[in-house]
PDB file of C-alpha atoms in Angstrom:
ATOM      1  CA  MET A   1      19.469 -34.892 -17.540  1.00 51.00           C
ATOM      2  CA  VAL A   2      17.312 -32.435 -18.975  1.00 48.00           C
ATOM      3  CA  GLN A   3      14.517 -33.282 -16.023  1.00 52.00           C
ATOM      4  CA  LEU A   4      17.193 -31.985 -13.296  1.00 44.00           C
ATOM      5  CA  LEU A   5      18.139 -29.132 -15.231  1.00 44.00           C
ATOM      6  CA  PHE A   6      14.431 -28.072 -15.361  1.00 45.00           C
ATOM      7  CA  ILE A   7      14.293 -29.076 -11.711  1.00 48.00           C
ATOM      8  CA  TRP A   8      16.900 -26.980 -10.542  1.00 46.00           C
ATOM      9  CA  LEU A   9      15.916 -24.218 -12.434  1.00 46.00           C
ATOM     10  CA  PHE A  10      12.529 -24.184 -11.285  1.00 48.00           C
ATOM     11  CA  ALA A  11      13.518 -24.587  -7.471  1.00 47.00           C
ATOM     12  CA  SER A  12      16.235 -21.642  -7.923  1.00 45.00           C
ATOM     13  CA  PHE A  13      13.639 -19.190  -9.557  1.00 46.00           C
ATOM     14  CA  THR A  14      11.202 -20.029  -6.902  1.00 45.00           C
ATOM     15  CA  CYS A  15      14.297 -19.277  -4.248  1.00 49.00           C
ATOM     16  CA  PHE A  16      14.466 -15.592  -5.614  1.00 49.00           C
ATOM     17  CA  SER A  17      10.855 -14.996  -5.567  1.00 51.00           C
ATOM     18  CA  GLN A  18      10.934 -14.007  -2.040  1.00 53.00           C
ATOM     19  CA  ASN A  19       9.422 -10.566  -2.651  1.00 82.00           C
ATOM     20  CA  LEU A  20       6.163  -8.511  -1.680  1.00 90.00           C
ATOM     21  CA  ILE A  21       3.429  -8.933  -4.324  1.00 93.00           C
ATOM     22  CA  LEU A  22       1.233  -5.909  -5.019  1.00 94.00           C
ATOM     23  CA  GLU A  23      -2.498  -6.931  -4.571  1.00 94.00           C
ATOM     24  CA  LYS A  24      -4.509  -3.855  -5.239  1.00 94.00           C
ATOM     25  CA  ALA A  25      -3.829  -0.061  -4.775  1.00 95.00           C
ATOM     26  CA  SER A  26      -6.617   2.316  -4.650  1.00 95.00           C
ATOM     27  CA  MET A  27      -7.732   5.734  -3.867  1.00 94.00           C
ATOM     28  CA  GLN A  28     -11.052   7.256  -2.626  1.00 93.00           C
ATOM     29  CA  THR A  29     -11.514  11.158  -2.002  1.00 90.00           C
ATOM     30  CA  ILE A  30     -14.195  12.996   0.219  1.00 87.00           C
ATOM     31  CA  ASN A  31     -15.172  16.234  -0.147  1.00 83.00           C
ATOM     32  CA  HIS A  32     -16.423  17.618   3.266  1.00 80.00           C
ATOM     33  CA  GLY A  33     -19.210  19.725   2.296  1.00 73.00           C
ATOM     34  CA  ALA A  34     -19.673  23.446   3.601  1.00 72.00           C
ATOM     35  CA  SER A  35     -16.124  22.985   5.178  1.00 72.00           C
ATOM     36  CA  PRO A  36     -13.723  23.375   2.520  1.00 74.00           C
ATOM     37  CA  THR A  37     -11.767  20.380   3.137  1.00 81.00           C
ATOM     38  CA  SER A  38     -10.840  17.334   1.092  1.00 84.00           C
ATOM     39  CA  THR A  39      -9.316  14.057   1.996  1.00 88.00           C
ATOM     40  CA  THR A  40      -8.024  11.427  -0.350  1.00 90.00           C
ATOM     41  CA  ASN A  41      -7.431   7.996   1.325  1.00 94.00           C
ATOM     42  CA  TYR A  42      -4.924   5.713  -0.268  1.00 95.00           C
ATOM     43  CA  SER A  43      -5.152   1.966   0.244  1.00 96.00           C
ATOM     44  CA  ILE A  44      -2.470  -0.809  -0.944  1.00 96.00           C
ATOM     45  CA  LEU A  45      -2.854  -4.404  -0.421  1.00 96.00           C
ATOM     46  CA  ILE A  46       0.668  -6.540  -0.339  1.00 95.00           C
ATOM     47  CA  LYS A  47       0.988 -10.089  -0.156  1.00 94.00           C
ATOM     48  CA  LYS A  48       3.951 -12.100   1.740  1.00 92.00           C
ATOM     49  CA  ASN A  49       3.966 -16.043   0.599  1.00 91.00           C
ATOM     50  CA  LYS A  50       7.166 -17.080   2.133  1.00 90.00           C
ATOM     51  CA  SER A  51       8.863 -16.807   5.447  1.00 88.00           C
ATOM     52  CA  PHE A  52      11.987 -14.250   5.408  1.00 90.00           C
ATOM     53  CA  LEU A  53      13.249 -11.310   7.195  1.00 90.00           C
ATOM     54  CA  TRP A  54      11.354  -7.996   6.146  1.00 92.00           C
ATOM     55  CA  SER A  55      10.378  -4.703   6.887  1.00 92.00           C
ATOM     56  CA  ILE A  56       8.682  -1.989   5.225  1.00 93.00           C
ATOM     57  CA  ASP A  57      10.871   1.041   5.664  1.00 94.00           C
ATOM     58  CA  SER A  58       9.377   3.901   3.888  1.00 94.00           C
ATOM     59  CA  ILE A  59       6.694   5.439   1.169  1.00 95.00           C
ATOM     60  CA  VAL A  60       7.795   8.193  -0.859  1.00 94.00           C
ATOM     61  CA  SER A  61       5.989   9.777  -3.730  1.00 91.00           C
ATOM     62  CA  VAL A  62       6.994  10.093  -7.106  1.00 89.00           C
ATOM     63  CA  ASN A  63       8.066  13.750  -6.437  1.00 85.00           C
ATOM     64  CA  GLY A  64      10.336  12.505  -3.548  1.00 87.00           C
ATOM     65  CA  ASN A  65       8.008  13.583  -0.606  1.00 87.00           C
ATOM     66  CA  LYS A  66       8.216  11.078   2.472  1.00 92.00           C
ATOM     67  CA  ILE A  67       4.687   9.900   3.365  1.00 93.00           C
ATOM     68  CA  SER A  68       3.581   8.944   6.702  1.00 93.00           C
ATOM     69  CA  PHE A  69       1.713   5.619   6.847  1.00 95.00           C
ATOM     70  CA  ASN A  70      -0.170   3.011   8.701  1.00 96.00           C
ATOM     71  CA  ILE A  71       0.398  -0.901   8.038  1.00 96.00           C
ATOM     72  CA  SER A  72      -1.937  -3.772   9.431  1.00 95.00           C
ATOM     73  CA  LYS A  73      -2.181  -7.699   8.998  1.00 95.00           C
ATOM     74  CA  VAL A  74      -5.371  -8.390   7.300  1.00 95.00           C
ATOM     75  CA  GLU A  75      -7.206 -11.694   8.472  1.00 93.00           C
ATOM     76  CA  ASN A  76      -9.988 -13.321   6.549  1.00 89.00           C
ATOM     77  CA  ILE A  77      -9.759 -10.964   4.001  1.00 86.00           C
ATOM     78  CA  ASN A  78     -12.433 -12.599   1.619  1.00 86.00           C
ATOM     79  CA  SER A  79     -14.966 -12.219   4.711  1.00 87.00           C
ATOM     80  CA  ALA A  80     -17.629  -9.659   5.325  1.00 90.00           C
ATOM     81  CA  SER A  81     -15.604  -8.135   7.820  1.00 91.00           C
ATOM     82  CA  PRO A  82     -11.744  -8.804   8.113  1.00 91.00           C
ATOM     83  CA  LYS A  83      -9.776  -8.348  10.783  1.00 93.00           C
ATOM     84  CA  TYR A  84      -7.066  -5.550  10.784  1.00 94.00           C
ATOM     85  CA  THR A  85      -4.252  -6.173  13.318  1.00 93.00           C
ATOM     86  CA  PRO A  86      -1.707  -3.200  13.537  1.00 94.00           C
ATOM     87  CA  ILE A  87       2.147  -4.224  13.109  1.00 92.00           C
ATOM     88  CA  THR A  88       4.352  -3.065  15.482  1.00 89.00           C
ATOM     89  CA  SER A  89       7.557  -5.089  14.420  1.00 89.00           C
ATOM     90  CA  TYR A  90       8.182  -7.344  11.932  1.00 90.00           C
ATOM     91  CA  SER A  91       9.084 -10.909  12.134  1.00 87.00           C
ATOM     92  CA  LYS A  92      10.663 -13.560   9.902  1.00 86.00           C
ATOM     93  CA  ASN A  93       7.641 -15.722  10.121  1.00 87.00           C
ATOM     94  CA  ASP A  94       5.267 -13.209   8.974  1.00 86.00           C
ATOM     95  CA  VAL A  95       2.842 -14.692   5.941  1.00 91.00           C
ATOM     96  CA  GLY A  96      -0.172 -13.386   4.827  1.00 92.00           C
ATOM     97  CA  THR A  97      -1.918 -10.242   3.369  1.00 94.00           C
ATOM     98  CA  TYR A  98      -0.887  -6.654   4.750  1.00 95.00           C
ATOM     99  CA  HIS A  99      -2.694  -3.291   4.097  1.00 96.00           C
ATOM    100  CA  LEU A 100      -0.895   0.064   3.871  1.00 96.00           C
ATOM    101  CA  THR A 101      -2.713   3.108   4.112  1.00 96.00           C
ATOM    102  CA  PHE A 102      -1.972   6.765   3.963  1.00 95.00           C
ATOM    103  CA  ALA A 103      -4.005  10.040   3.340  1.00 92.00           C
ATOM    104  CA  SER A 104      -3.671  13.299   2.033  1.00 88.00           C
ATOM    105  CA  THR A 105      -5.779  16.281   3.355  1.00 84.00           C
ATOM    106  CA  LYS A 106      -6.079  19.829   2.411  1.00 78.00           C
ATOM    107  CA  ARG A 107      -8.125  22.497   4.451  1.00 73.00           C
ATOM    108  CA  ARG A 108      -8.654  26.210   2.751  1.00 59.00           C
ATOM    109  CA  GLY A 109     -10.199  28.478   5.013  1.00 56.00           C
ATOM    110  CA  GLU A 110     -13.042  27.915   7.738  1.00 55.00           C
ATOM    111  CA  GLY A 111     -16.397  26.518   7.149  1.00 50.00           C
ATOM    112  CA  ARG A 112     -19.408  28.971   7.560  1.00 52.00           C
ATOM    113  CA  ASN A 113     -23.028  29.073   7.784  1.00 52.00           C
ATOM    114  CA  GLY A 114     -24.619  29.022   4.311  1.00 55.00           C
ATOM    115  CA  ALA A 115     -21.682  28.343   2.596  1.00 53.00           C
ATOM    116  CA  ALA A 116     -22.293  26.492  -0.617  1.00 54.00           C
ATOM    117  CA  GLN A 117     -22.330  22.896  -0.485  1.00 50.00           C
ATOM    118  CA  HIS A 118     -20.116  20.012  -2.221  1.00 48.00           C
ATOM    119  CA  LEU A 119     -16.944  22.792  -2.383  1.00 52.00           C
ATOM    120  CA  THR A 120     -14.001  20.665  -3.598  1.00 54.00           C
ATOM    121  CA  VAL A 121     -10.459  21.408  -2.511  1.00 51.00           C
ATOM    122  CA  GLU A 122      -7.339  20.092  -4.334  1.00 55.00           C
ATOM    123  CA  THR A 123      -5.516  17.538  -2.366  1.00 58.00           C
ATOM    124  CA  GLU A 124      -1.873  16.645  -2.586  1.00 70.00           C
ATOM    125  CA  ASP A 125      -1.948  14.046  -5.410  1.00 77.00           C
ATOM    126  CA  TYR A 126      -0.219  10.499  -5.167  1.00 86.00           C
ATOM    127  CA  SER A 127      -2.377   9.005  -7.769  1.00 78.00           C
ATOM    128  CA  GLY A 128       0.799   9.516 -10.221  1.00 84.00           C
ATOM    129  CA  GLY A 129       2.616   6.818  -8.297  1.00 91.00           C
ATOM    130  CA  VAL A 130       4.383   6.055  -4.802  1.00 95.00           C
ATOM    131  CA  ILE A 131       7.396   3.723  -4.301  1.00 95.00           C
ATOM    132  CA  ILE A 132       7.571   1.528  -1.422  1.00 95.00           C
ATOM    133  CA  HIS A 133      11.042   1.203   0.276  1.00 95.00           C
ATOM    134  CA  TYR A 134      11.417  -2.441   1.958  1.00 94.00           C
ATOM    135  CA  LYS A 135      14.170  -4.732   3.060  1.00 93.00           C
ATOM    136  CA  VAL A 136      14.319  -8.023   2.231  1.00 91.00           C
ATOM    137  CA  LYS A 137      17.268 -10.553   4.170  1.00 87.00           C
ATOM    138  CA  GLY A 138      18.782  -6.913   4.592  1.00 88.00           C
ATOM    139  CA  LYS A 139      18.681  -5.733   1.025  1.00 92.00           C
ATOM    140  CA  LEU A 140      16.776  -2.903   0.136  1.00 94.00           C
ATOM    141  CA  LYS A 141      14.236  -3.278  -2.411  1.00 94.00           C
ATOM    142  CA  LYS A 142      11.684  -0.685  -4.268  1.00 94.00           C
ATOM    143  CA  MET A 143       8.423  -1.692  -5.389  1.00 94.00           C
ATOM    144  CA  LYS A 144       6.963   1.505  -7.768  1.00 94.00           C
ATOM    145  CA  ILE A 145       3.205   1.609  -7.591  1.00 94.00           C
ATOM    146  CA  GLU A 146       2.323   3.621 -11.006  1.00 92.00           C
ATOM    147  CA  SER A 147      -1.472   3.947 -10.337  1.00 91.00           C
ATOM    148  CA  PHE A 148      -4.289   3.793  -8.183  1.00 93.00           C
ATOM    149  CA  VAL A 149      -7.780   2.427  -8.834  1.00 93.00           C
ATOM    150  CA  LYS A 150     -10.169   5.677  -8.066  1.00 93.00           C
ATOM    151  CA  ASP A 151     -12.993   4.386  -5.961  1.00 93.00           C
ATOM    152  CA  GLU A 152     -16.215   6.419  -5.919  1.00 92.00           C
ATOM    153  CA  THR A 153     -15.689  10.220  -4.683  1.00 88.00           C
ATOM    154  CA  ILE A 154     -18.058  11.190  -1.658  1.00 87.00           C
ATOM    155  CA  ASN A 155     -19.274  14.406  -1.269  1.00 84.00           C
ATOM    156  CA  ALA A 156     -20.523  14.732   2.189  1.00 79.00           C
ATOM    157  CA  PRO A 157     -23.075  17.260   3.011  1.00 72.00           C
TER     158      PRO A 157
END
């Protein structure tokens, strides 16, 4: 009897675990040298292990600003050059790893000859977190990403 109860509990927990799983969230800033422009690229990897009806509706900063994003499916993620396929529609049978990307660019003034190198401009900062709004079987869900791993900053000439 106890074994049947254990099996029923295990089966019920796996049925409810049909959400998206956060694999990695990272960010990288690029300072564009003499042109006073800085871009911060954000990258989020999520995994979907089971077949269920789903969609990603929006990404919102913790400040409430809506963020424009791109999503693609990643095949052979551990290979030297994974294949990225843009997602145009969501399917119940989608399973695998998905890559969400968005960026924040700030430009102040115009570049000029003889300008000092490595000028940095503050960009809109999403490193404080974002919230991904998505649907699973028609139910609205949220995934909060509280921090991003900072990759090396690139100071372009």
